[in-house]
C-alpha atoms as one frame of an Amber mdcrd trajectory, in Angstrom:
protein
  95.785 192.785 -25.622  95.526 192.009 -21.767  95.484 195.430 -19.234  95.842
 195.049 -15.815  92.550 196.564 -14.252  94.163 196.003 -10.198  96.707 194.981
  -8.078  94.809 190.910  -8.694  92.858 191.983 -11.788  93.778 191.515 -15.516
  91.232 192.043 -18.660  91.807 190.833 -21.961  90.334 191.427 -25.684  87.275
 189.217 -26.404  85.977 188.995 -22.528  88.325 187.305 -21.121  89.882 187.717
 -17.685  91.540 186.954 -14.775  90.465 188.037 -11.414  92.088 187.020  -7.927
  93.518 183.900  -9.953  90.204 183.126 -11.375  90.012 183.084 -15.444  86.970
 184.083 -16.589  85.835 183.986 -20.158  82.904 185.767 -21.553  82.180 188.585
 -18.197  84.687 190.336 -15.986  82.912 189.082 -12.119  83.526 185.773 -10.657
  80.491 184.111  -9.733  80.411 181.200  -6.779  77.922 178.078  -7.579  77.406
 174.709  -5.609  76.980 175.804  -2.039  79.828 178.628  -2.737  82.529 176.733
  -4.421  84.015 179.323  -6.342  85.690 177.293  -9.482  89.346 178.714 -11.033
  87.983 179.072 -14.318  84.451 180.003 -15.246  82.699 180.442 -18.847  79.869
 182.486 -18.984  77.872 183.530 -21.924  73.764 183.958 -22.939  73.871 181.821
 -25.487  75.078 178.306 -26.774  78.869 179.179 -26.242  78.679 179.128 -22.194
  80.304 175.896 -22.479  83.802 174.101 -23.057  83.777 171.861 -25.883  86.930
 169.128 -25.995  87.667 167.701 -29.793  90.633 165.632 -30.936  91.358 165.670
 -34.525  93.057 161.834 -35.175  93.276 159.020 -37.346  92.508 156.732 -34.689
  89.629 155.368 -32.405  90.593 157.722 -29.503  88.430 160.492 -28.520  88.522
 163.523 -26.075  88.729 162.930 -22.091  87.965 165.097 -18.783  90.426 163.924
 -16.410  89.350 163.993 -12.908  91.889 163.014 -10.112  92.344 163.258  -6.171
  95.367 162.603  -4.013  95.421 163.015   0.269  98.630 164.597  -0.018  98.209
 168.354   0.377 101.357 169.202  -1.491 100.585 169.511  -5.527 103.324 167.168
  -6.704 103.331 164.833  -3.898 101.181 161.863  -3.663  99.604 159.966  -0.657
  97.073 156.925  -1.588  93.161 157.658  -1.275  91.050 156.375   1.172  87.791
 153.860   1.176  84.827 156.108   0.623  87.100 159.291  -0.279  85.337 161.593
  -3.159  87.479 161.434  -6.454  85.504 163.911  -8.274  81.639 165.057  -9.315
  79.885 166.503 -11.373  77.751 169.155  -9.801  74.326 171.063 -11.318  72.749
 173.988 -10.231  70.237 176.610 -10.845  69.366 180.156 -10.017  66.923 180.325
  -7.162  66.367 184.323  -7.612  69.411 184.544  -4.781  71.934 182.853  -6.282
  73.338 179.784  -8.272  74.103 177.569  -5.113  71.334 175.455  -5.061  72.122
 171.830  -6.155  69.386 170.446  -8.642  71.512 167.141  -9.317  74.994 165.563
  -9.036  77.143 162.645  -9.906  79.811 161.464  -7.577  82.608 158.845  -7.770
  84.075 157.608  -4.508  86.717 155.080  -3.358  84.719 151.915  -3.262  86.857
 149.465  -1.280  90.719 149.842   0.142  93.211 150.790  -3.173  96.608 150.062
  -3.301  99.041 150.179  -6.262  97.787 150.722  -9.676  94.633 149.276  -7.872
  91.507 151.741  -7.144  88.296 150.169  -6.178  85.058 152.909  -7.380  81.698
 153.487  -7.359  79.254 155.988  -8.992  76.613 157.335  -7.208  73.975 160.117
  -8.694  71.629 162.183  -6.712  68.971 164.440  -7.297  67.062 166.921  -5.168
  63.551 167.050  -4.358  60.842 169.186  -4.445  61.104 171.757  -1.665  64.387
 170.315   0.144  67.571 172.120   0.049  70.122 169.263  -0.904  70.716 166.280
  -3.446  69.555 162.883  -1.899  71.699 159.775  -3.175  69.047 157.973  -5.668
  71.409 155.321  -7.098  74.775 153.905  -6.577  76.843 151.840  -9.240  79.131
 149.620  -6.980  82.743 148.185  -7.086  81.527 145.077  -8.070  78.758 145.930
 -10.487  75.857 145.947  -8.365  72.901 148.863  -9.018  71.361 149.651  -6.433
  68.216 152.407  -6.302  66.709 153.523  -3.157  69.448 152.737  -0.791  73.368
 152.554  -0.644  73.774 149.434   0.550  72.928 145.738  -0.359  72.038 145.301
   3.167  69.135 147.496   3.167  65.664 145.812   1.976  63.665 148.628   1.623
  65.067 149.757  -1.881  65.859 147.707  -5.156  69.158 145.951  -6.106  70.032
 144.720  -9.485  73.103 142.499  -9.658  75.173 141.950 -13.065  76.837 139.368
 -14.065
């Protein structure tokens, strides 16, 4: 059963609703995280169910995915070709601070790593964490395009941090 509660507002059975085209499952407010962001759907709970869990039942080696995707066109539906150094997605953590849940703790990034063309996108992982009295994530390590692990510094032309290359 799902009553409208407003003009933007609608409440369903079990906790879950949908306010100002946010769906919220598990309380009826909309709560902003990451330096404000204010994510379209939001699970809250106090215990081990404020998650999402993704299973696929089949008799095959393929599991369950999170797709993550960016395009520079500003249309949904249309496509324009990402950029060198462009974000493609993250993973963002955060913690109550007694004000709020805005403060970053830790996050993992991928980024355009190079100039992509068709079926061709060049990427890098980078993961940060925050320390002790600062306000922001610092980058601590970066996975390049071409393998290379670098901690301490984001570039293999910097020789104050340590690079690892794989072959």
């Amino acid at each position: 059963v799902i009553t409208s509660t407003s003009a933007t507002a609608l409440t369903g059975e079990s906790n879950v609703n949908i306010n100002g085209g946010t769906l919220i499952v598990g309380h009826t407010a909309s709560t902003t995280t990451s330096n404000g962001e204010g994510p379209f759907v939001q699970v809250k709970s106090t215990d081990s169910r404020g998650g999402a869990s993704f299973i696929r039942h089949s008799a095959d080696a393929a599991g369950s995915g999170l797709y993550i995707g960016k395009s520079r066109n500003a249309t949904i539906g249309s496509n324009t070709i990402v950029q060198d150094d462009d974000e493609l997605g993250r993973i963002t953590f955060s913690g109550d601070d007694g004000t709020d849940i805005n403060s970053e703790g830790a996050k993992i990034v991928a980024s355009v790593d190079g100039t992509p063309g068709s079926n061709d996108m060049p990427g890098r992982l980078q993961f940060y964490t925050t320390a002790d009295g600062a306000a922001s994530p610092t980058e601590r390590l970066r996975i390049t395009l071409g393998g290379s692990l670098l901690v301490g510094h984001t570039s293999s032309e910097h020789a104050d941090g340590y690079q690892l290359e794989l072959s």
